[in-house]
Coordinates of C-alpha atoms and ligand atoms in Angstrom, one line a residue:
X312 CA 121.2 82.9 43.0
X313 CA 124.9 83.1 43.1
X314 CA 126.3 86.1 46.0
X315 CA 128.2 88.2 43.4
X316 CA 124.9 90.2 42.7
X317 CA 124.5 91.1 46.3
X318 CA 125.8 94.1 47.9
X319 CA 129.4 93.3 49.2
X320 CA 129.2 92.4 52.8
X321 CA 132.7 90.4 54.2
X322 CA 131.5 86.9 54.3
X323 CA 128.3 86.7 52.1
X324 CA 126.6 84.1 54.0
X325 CA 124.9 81.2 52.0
X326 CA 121.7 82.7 49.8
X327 CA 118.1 82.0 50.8
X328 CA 118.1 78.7 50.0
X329 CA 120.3 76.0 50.3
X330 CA 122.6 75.1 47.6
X331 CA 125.9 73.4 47.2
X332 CA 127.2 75.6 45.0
X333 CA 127.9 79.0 45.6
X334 CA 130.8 82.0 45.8
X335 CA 131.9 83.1 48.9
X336 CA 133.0 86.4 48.9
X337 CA 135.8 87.5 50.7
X338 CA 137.3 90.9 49.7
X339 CA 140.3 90.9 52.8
X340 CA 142.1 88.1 52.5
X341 CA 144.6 86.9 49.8
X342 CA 143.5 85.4 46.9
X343 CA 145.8 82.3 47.2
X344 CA 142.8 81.6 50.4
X345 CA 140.5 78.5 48.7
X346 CA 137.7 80.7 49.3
X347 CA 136.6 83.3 47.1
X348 CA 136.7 80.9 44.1
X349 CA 133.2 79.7 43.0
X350 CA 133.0 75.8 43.9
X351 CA 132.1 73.8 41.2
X352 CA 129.6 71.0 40.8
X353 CA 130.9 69.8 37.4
X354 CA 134.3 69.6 39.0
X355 CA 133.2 66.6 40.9
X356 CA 132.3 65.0 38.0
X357 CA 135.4 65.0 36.4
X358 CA 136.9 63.6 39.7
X359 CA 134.2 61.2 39.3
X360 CA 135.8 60.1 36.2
X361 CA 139.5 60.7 37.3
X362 CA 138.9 58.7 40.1
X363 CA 137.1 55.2 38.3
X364 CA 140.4 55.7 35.5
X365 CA 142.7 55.0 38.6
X366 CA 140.6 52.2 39.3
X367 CA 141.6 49.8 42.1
X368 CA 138.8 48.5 45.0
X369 CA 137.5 51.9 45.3
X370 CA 135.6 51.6 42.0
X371 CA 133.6 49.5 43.2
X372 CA 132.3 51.9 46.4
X373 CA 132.5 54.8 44.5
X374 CA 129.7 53.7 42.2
X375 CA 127.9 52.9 45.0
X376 CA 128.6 56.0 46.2
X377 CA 128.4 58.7 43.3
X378 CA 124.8 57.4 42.2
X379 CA 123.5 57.3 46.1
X380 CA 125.3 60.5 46.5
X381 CA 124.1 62.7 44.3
X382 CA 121.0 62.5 43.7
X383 CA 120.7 66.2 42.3
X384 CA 123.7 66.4 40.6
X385 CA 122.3 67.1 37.2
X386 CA 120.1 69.9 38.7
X387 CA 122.7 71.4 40.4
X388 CA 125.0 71.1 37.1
X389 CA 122.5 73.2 35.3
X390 CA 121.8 76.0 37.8
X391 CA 125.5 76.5 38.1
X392 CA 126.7 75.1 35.1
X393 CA 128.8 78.7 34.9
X394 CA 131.3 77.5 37.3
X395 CA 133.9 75.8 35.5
X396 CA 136.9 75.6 38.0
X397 CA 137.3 72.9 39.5
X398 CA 137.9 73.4 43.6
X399 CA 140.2 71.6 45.0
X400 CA 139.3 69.8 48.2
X401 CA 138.3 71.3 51.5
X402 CA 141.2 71.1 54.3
X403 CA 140.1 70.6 57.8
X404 CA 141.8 71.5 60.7
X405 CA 140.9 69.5 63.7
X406 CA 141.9 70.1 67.5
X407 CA 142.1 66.8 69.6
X408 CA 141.9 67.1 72.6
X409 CA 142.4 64.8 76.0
X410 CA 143.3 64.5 79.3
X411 CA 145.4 62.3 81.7
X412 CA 145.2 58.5 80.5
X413 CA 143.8 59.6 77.1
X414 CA 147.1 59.5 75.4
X415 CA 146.6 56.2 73.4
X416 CA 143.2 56.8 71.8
X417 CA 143.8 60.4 70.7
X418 CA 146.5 58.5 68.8
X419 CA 144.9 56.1 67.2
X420 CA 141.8 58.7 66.7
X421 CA 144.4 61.0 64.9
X422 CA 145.0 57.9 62.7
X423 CA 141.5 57.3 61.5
X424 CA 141.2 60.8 60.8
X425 CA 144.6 61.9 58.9
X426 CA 144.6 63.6 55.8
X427 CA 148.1 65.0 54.5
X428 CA 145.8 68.6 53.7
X429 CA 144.4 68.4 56.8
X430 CA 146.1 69.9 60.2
X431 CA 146.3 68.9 63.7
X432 CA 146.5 69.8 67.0
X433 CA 146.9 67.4 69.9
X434 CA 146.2 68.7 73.1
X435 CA 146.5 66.8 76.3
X436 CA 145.9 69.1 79.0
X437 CA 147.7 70.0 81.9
X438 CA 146.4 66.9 83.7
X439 CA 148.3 64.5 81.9
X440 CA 152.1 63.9 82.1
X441 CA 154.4 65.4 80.3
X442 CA 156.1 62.0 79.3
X443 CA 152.3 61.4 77.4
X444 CA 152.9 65.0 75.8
X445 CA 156.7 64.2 75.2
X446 CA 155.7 60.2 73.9
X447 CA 152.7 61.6 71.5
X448 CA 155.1 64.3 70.0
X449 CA 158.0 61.3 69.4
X450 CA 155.3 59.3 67.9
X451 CA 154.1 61.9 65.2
X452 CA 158.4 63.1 64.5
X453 CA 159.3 59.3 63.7
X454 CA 156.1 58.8 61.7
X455 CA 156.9 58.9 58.3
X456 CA 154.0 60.4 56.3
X457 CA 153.0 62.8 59.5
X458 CA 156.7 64.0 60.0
X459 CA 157.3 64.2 56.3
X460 CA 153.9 66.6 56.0
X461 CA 154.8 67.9 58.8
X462 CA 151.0 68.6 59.4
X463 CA 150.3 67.6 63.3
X464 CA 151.3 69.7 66.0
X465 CA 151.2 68.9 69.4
X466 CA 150.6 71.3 72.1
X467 CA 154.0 71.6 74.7
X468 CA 152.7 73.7 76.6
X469 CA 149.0 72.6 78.1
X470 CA 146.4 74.3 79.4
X471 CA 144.4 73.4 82.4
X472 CA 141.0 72.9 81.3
X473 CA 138.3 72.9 84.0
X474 CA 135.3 70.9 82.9
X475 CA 132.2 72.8 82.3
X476 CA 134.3 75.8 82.9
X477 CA 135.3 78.7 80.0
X478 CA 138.7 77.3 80.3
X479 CA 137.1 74.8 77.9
X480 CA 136.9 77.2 75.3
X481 CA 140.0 79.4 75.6
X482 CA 141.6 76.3 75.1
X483 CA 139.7 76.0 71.7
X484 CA 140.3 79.7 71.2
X485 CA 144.1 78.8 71.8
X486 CA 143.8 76.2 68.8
X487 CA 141.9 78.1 66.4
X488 CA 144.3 81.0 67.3
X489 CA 147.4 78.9 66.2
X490 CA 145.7 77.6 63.4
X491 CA 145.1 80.9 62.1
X492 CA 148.5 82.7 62.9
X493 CA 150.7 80.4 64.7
X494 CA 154.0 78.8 63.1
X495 CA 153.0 76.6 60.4
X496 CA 149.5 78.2 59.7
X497 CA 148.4 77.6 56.5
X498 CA 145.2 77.3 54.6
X499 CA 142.1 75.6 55.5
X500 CA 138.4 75.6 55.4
X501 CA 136.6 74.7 58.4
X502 CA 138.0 74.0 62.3
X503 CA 136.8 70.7 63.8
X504 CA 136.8 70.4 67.6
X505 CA 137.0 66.9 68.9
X506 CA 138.0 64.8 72.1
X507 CA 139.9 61.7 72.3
X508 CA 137.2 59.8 73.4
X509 CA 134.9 60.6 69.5
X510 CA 136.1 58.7 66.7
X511 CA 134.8 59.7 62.9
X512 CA 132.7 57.2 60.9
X513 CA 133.5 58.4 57.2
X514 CA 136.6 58.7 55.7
X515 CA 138.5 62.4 55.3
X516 CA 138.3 61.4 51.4
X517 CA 134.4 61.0 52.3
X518 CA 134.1 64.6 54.4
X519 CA 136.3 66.0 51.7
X520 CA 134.3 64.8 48.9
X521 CA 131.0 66.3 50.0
X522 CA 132.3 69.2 51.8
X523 CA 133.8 70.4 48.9
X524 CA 130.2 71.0 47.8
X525 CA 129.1 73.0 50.2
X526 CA 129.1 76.9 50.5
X527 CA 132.6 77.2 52.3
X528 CA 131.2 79.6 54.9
X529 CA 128.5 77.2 56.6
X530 CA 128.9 76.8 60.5
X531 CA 127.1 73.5 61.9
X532 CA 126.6 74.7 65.4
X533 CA 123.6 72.7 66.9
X534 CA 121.4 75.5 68.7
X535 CA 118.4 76.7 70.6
X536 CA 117.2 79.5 72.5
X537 CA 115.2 77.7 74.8
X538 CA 116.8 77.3 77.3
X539 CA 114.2 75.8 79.6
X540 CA 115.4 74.4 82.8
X541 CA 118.9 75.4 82.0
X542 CA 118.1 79.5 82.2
X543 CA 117.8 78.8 85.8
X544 CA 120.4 76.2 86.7
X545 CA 123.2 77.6 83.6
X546 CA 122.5 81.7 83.3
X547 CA 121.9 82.3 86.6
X548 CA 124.5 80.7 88.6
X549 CA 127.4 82.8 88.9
X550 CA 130.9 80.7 88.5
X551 CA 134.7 81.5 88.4
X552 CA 137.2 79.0 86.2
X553 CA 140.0 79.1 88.4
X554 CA 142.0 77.1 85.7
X555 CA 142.5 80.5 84.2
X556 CA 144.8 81.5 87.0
X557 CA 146.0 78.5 89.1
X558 CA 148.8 76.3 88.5
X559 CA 147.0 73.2 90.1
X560 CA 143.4 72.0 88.9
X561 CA 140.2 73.1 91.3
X562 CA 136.4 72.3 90.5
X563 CA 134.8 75.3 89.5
X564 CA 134.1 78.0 91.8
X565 CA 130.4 78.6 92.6
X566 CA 129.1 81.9 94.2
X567 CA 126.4 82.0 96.7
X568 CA 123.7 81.1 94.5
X569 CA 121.1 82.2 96.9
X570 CA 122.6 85.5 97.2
X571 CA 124.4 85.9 94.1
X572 CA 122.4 85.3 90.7
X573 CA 122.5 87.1 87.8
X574 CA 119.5 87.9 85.7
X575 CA 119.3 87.0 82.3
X576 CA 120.8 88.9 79.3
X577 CA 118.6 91.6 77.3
X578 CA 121.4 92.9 75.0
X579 CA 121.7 89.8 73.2
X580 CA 119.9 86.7 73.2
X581 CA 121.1 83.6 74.8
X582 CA 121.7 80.0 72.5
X583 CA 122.4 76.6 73.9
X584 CA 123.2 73.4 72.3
X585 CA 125.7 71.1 71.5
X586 CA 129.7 72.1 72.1
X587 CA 130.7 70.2 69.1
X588 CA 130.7 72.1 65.9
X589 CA 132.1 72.3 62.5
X590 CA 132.9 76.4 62.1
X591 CA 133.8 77.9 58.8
X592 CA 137.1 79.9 58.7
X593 CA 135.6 83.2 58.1
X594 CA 133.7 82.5 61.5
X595 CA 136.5 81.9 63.2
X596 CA 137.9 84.6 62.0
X597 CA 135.7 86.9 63.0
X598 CA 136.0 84.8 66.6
X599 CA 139.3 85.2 67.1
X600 CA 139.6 89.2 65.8
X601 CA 136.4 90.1 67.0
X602 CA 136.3 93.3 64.9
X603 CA 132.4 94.5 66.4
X604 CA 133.6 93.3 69.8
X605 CA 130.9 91.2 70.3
X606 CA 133.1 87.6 70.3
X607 CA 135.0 89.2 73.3
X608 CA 132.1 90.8 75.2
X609 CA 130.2 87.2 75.0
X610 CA 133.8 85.3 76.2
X611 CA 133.8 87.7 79.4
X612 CA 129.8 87.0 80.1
X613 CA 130.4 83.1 79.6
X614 CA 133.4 83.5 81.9
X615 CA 131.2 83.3 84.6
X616 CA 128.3 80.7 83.2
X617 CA 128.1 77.3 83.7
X618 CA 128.8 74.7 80.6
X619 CA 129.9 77.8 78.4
X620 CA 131.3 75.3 76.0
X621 CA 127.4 74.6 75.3
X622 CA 126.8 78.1 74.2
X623 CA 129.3 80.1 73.4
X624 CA 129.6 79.5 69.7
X625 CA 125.7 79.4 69.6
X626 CA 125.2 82.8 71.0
X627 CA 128.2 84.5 68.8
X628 CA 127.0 83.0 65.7
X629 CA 123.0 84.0 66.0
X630 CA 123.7 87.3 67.6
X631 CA 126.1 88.5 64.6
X632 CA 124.3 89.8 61.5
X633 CA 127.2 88.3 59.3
X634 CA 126.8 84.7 60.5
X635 CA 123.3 84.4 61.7
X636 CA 122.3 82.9 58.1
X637 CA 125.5 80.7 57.7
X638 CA 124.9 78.2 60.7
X639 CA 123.2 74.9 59.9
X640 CA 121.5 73.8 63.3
X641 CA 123.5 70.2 63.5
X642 CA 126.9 68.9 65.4
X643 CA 127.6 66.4 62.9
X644 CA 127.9 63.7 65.5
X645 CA 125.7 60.5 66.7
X646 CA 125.6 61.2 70.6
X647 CA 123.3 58.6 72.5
X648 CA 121.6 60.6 75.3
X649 CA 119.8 57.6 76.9
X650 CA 116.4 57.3 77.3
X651 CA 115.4 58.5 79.3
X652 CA 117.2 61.9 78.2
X653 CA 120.6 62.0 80.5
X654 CA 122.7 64.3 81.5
X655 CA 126.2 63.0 80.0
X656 CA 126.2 60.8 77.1
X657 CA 126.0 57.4 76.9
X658 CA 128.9 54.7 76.1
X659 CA 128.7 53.5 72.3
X660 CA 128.1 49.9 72.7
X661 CA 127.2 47.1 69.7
X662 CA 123.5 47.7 70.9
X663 CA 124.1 51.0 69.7
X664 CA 125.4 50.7 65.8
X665 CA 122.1 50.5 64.0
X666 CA 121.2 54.3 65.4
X667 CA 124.8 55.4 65.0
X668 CA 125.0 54.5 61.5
X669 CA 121.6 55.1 60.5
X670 CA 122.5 58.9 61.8
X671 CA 125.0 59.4 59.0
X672 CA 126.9 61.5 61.1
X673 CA 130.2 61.6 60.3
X674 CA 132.2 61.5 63.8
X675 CA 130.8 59.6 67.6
X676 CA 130.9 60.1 70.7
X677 CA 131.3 58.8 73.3
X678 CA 133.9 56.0 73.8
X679 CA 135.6 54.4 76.4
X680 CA 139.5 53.8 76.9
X681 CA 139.4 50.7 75.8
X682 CA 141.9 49.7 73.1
X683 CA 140.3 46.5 72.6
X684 CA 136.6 48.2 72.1
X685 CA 134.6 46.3 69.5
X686 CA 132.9 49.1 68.1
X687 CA 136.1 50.2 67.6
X688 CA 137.2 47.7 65.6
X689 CA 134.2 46.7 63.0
X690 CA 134.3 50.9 62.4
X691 CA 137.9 50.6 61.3
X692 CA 137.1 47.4 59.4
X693 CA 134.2 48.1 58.0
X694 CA 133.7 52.0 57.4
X695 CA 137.3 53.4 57.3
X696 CA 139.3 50.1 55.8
X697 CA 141.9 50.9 58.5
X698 CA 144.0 48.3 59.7
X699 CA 144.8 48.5 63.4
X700 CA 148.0 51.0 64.2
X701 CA 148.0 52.4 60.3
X702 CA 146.9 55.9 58.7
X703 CA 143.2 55.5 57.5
X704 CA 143.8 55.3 53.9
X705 CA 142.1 57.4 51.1
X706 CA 143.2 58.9 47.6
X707 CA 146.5 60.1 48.8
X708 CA 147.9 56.9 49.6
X709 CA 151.1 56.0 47.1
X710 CA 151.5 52.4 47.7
X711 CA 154.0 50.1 49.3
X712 CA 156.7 52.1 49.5
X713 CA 160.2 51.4 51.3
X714 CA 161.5 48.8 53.0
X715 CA 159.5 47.4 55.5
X716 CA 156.1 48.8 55.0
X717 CA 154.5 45.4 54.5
X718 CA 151.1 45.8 53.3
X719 CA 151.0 49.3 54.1
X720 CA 149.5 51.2 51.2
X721 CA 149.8 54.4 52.6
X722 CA 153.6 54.7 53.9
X723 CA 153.7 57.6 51.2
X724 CA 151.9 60.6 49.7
X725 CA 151.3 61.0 46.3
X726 CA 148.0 63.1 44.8
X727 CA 147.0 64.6 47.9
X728 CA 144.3 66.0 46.0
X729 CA 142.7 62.8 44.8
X730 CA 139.3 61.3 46.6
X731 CA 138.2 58.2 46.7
X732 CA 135.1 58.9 48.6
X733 CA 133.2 55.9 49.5
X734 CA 129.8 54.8 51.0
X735 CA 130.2 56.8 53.9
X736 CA 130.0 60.2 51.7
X737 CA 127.0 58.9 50.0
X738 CA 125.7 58.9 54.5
X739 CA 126.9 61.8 54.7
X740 CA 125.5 63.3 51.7
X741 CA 122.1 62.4 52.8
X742 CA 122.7 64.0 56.0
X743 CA 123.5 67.2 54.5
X744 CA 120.7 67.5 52.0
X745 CA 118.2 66.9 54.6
X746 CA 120.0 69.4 56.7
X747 CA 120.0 71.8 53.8
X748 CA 116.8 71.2 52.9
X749 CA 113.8 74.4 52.4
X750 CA 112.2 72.5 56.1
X751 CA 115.6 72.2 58.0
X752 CA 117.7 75.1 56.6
X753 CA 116.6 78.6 57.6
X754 CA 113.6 77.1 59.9
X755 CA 115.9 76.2 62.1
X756 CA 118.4 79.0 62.2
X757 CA 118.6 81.5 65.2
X758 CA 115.1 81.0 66.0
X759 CA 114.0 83.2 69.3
X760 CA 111.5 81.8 71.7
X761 CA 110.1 84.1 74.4
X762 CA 109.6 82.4 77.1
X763 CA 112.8 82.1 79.2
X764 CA 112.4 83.3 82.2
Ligands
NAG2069 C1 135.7 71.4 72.1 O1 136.2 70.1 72.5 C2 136.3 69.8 73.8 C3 136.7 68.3 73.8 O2 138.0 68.2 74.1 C4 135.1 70.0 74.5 O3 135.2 69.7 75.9 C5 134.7 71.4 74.4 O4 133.6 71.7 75.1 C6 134.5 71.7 72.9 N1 133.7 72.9 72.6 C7 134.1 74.1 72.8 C8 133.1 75.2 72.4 O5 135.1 74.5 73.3
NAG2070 C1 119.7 86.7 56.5 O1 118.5 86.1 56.0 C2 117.4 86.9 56.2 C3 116.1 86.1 55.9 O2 116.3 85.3 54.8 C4 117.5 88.2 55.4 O3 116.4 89.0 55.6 C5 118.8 88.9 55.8 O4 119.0 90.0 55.0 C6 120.0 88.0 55.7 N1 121.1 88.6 56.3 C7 122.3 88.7 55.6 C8 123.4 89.5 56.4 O5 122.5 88.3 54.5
NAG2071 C1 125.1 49.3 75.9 O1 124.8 50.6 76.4 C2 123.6 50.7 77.0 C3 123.4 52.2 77.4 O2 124.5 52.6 78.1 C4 123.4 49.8 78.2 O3 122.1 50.0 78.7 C5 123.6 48.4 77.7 O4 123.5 47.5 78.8 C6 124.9 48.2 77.0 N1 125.0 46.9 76.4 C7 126.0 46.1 76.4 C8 125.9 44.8 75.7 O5 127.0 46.5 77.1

């Protein structure tokens, strides 16, 4: 069951069927990488028990949580009941990213998703003042518990990003990039692309929590490769990004579409879906380095292709033998659509938080500007505990400490490595099983339809 009796391959993706336990084997990269150690499901156990000694309000969610949450446990105990180590929890590294007037909520969504393991980058692109850049970047240095982990970064030097244009995705090239080798890179486990205008609905300690049980080489990358009416209107259409060479920001450039269409691809096959995704490092990895050249070859096709942040991912993952198997077909986020199905999604309203929670997605999309939002609001009340202009608080948190931090639990870090994972793992938990399940898992990977044209 486990990958060490496979043939080596670099990144053995998750075995035939799902399982939340597993060894990911990575022979090229330093063992002091969290991958490569088998994750343990007795381990969480023990932090089960860790966590109810140190007592305090979360006991009382986190045996809510732990029964609702692990429904399996015991079966999953005895299939890998070898693997004694316990992990230690996933890091995330998210990009956020915004635009001009975005400034504030990319704040305050940094807030509710801060973890001192995680890492950040804030990105405000080219459209937005530099006093916004300059303002965000004061904000995180006088911080205490961000400037003391020294964990966020915000981008100085923008890039102009052209919607539905590849300038979309260099800039989250540019992130995963710097995450990967710029000053200050450091371990992680899985590279989260968000906006300022999505906001999470579990706690990092919650994401953490179940994450950590998961094979550490999953990609969720919603996909399909039918493309329907968007083989015509997407793949055809020839465009140019000219944010990839102009100081100043343009629309996209169109061709003659009468004139000038392309047909559609035969040396690989084309995916679509969602361009949110969770990606595993060893994915992007292999996106950044591109050692079979196919990462690059796709970025110069989708240069020209309309919405390429909707496929790019997609089509690298199920066109490369090495990831094909590792992507669970899923953006981890409640989106409304409308209904009728529209174009671009729908503001989250009140009418909306039946569906949104009942999704157990961990992050939404899409909210408005305003700081006063009730949605907002009864999210940080009710499903992150986070009082208005604070860090979300979790396991970390060291209590009052200093002058002046008032009721702030979390004005200090102690056990960054303690979770206190609430009801919002036990959502996500359910999420993840059903997504992992023998009818969602490999059903739903990379599947080819063949009637595009
Ligand atoms: C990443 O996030 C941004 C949001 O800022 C989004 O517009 C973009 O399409 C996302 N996906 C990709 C593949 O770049
Ligand atoms: C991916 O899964 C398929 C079907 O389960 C299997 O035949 C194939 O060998 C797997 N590929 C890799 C690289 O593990
Ligand atoms: C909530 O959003 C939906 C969809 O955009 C809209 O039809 C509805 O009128 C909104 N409700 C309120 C109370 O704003």
């Amino acid at each position: 069951m486990v990958a060490a009796g496979l043939p080596h391959i670099k990144h053995q993706p998750a075995e035939s069927q799902p399982c939340f336990a597993t060894m990911d084997i990575d022979i090229d990269t330093p063992s002091s990488s969290p991958r490569g150690r088998p994750s343990s499901c007795a381990g969480i156990d023990l932090r089960c028990l860790l966590s109810v000694v140190f007592g305090g309000i979360f006991t009382v969610f986190l045996l809510g949580a732990s029964q609702a949450a692990l429904p399996s446990a015991s079966l999953f105990l005895q299939r890998y009941s070898a693997a004694t180590q316990r992990p230690s929890p996933p890091r995330f590294a998210y990009l956020v990213s915004g635009s001009k007037g975005d400034a504030a909520r990319l704040r305050r969504c940094l807030l509710a998703l801060y973890h001192p393991r995680n890492r950040y980058i804030l990105h405000l692109d080219a459209e937005a003042p530099n006093s916004d850049r300059a303002e965000l970047a004061a904000f995180v240095a006088a911080h205490p518990v961000l400037a003391a982990a020294g964990n966020v970064r915000v981008v100085e030097k923008a890039n102009l990003v052209t919607y539905r244009g590849i300038t979309m995705v260099t800039t989250t090239l540019h992130a995963a990039a710097a995450f990967l080798h710029g000053p200050g890179a450091a371990g992680w486990d899985w590279f989260i692309n968000l906006s300022a205008s999505d906001y999470p609905l579990v706690t990092q300690d919650d994401l953490m929590d179940v994450f950590s049980r998961l094979p550490r080489d999953l990609n969720f990358i919603e996909h399909t490769s039918d493309m329907g009416w968007k083989a015509h209107a997407r793949a055809k259409p020839l465009v140019v990004d000219p944010g990839l060479y102009l100081k100043t920001k343009r629309d996209l450039m169109w061709m003659n579409t009468e004139t000038q269409k392309r047909e559609l691809p035969t040396a690989f096959t084309l995916f679509t879906g969602s361009a949110w995704t969770v990606l595993s490092r060893p994915f992007v990895e292999y996106v950044i380095s591109g050692w079979d050249n196919l990462p690059r070859t796709l970025l110069l096709y989708y240069g020209n292709f309309v919405s390429s942040p909707e496929g790019y991912f997609q089509t690298v993952a199920c066109n490369a033998n090495e990831f094909r198997n590792t992507t669970v077909n899923h953006d981890m986020h409640y989106i409304s659509w409308g209904e009728p199905l529209g174009q671009h999604p729908e503001l989250i309203n009140a009418t909306h938080w039946g569906r949104m929670l009942g999704s157990d997605a961990p992050f939404a999309r899409k909210f408005g500007r305003d700081a006063n939002d009730v949605v907002l609001a009864r999210i940080d009340e009710e499903l992150l505990a986070r009082q208005p202009d604070m860090l979300i608080p979790g396991g970390w948190c060291m209590g009052n400490v200093g002058a002046g931090s008032g009721d702030d639990h979390c004005s200090a870090v102690g056990d960054a490595t303690l979770l206190h994972p609430g009801l919002g793992a036990a959502r996500l938990q359910r999420l993840v099983e059903s997504l992992l399940s023998e009818d969602n898992f490999r059903p739903k990977q990379c599947k080819i339809v063949e009637h595009n044209n």
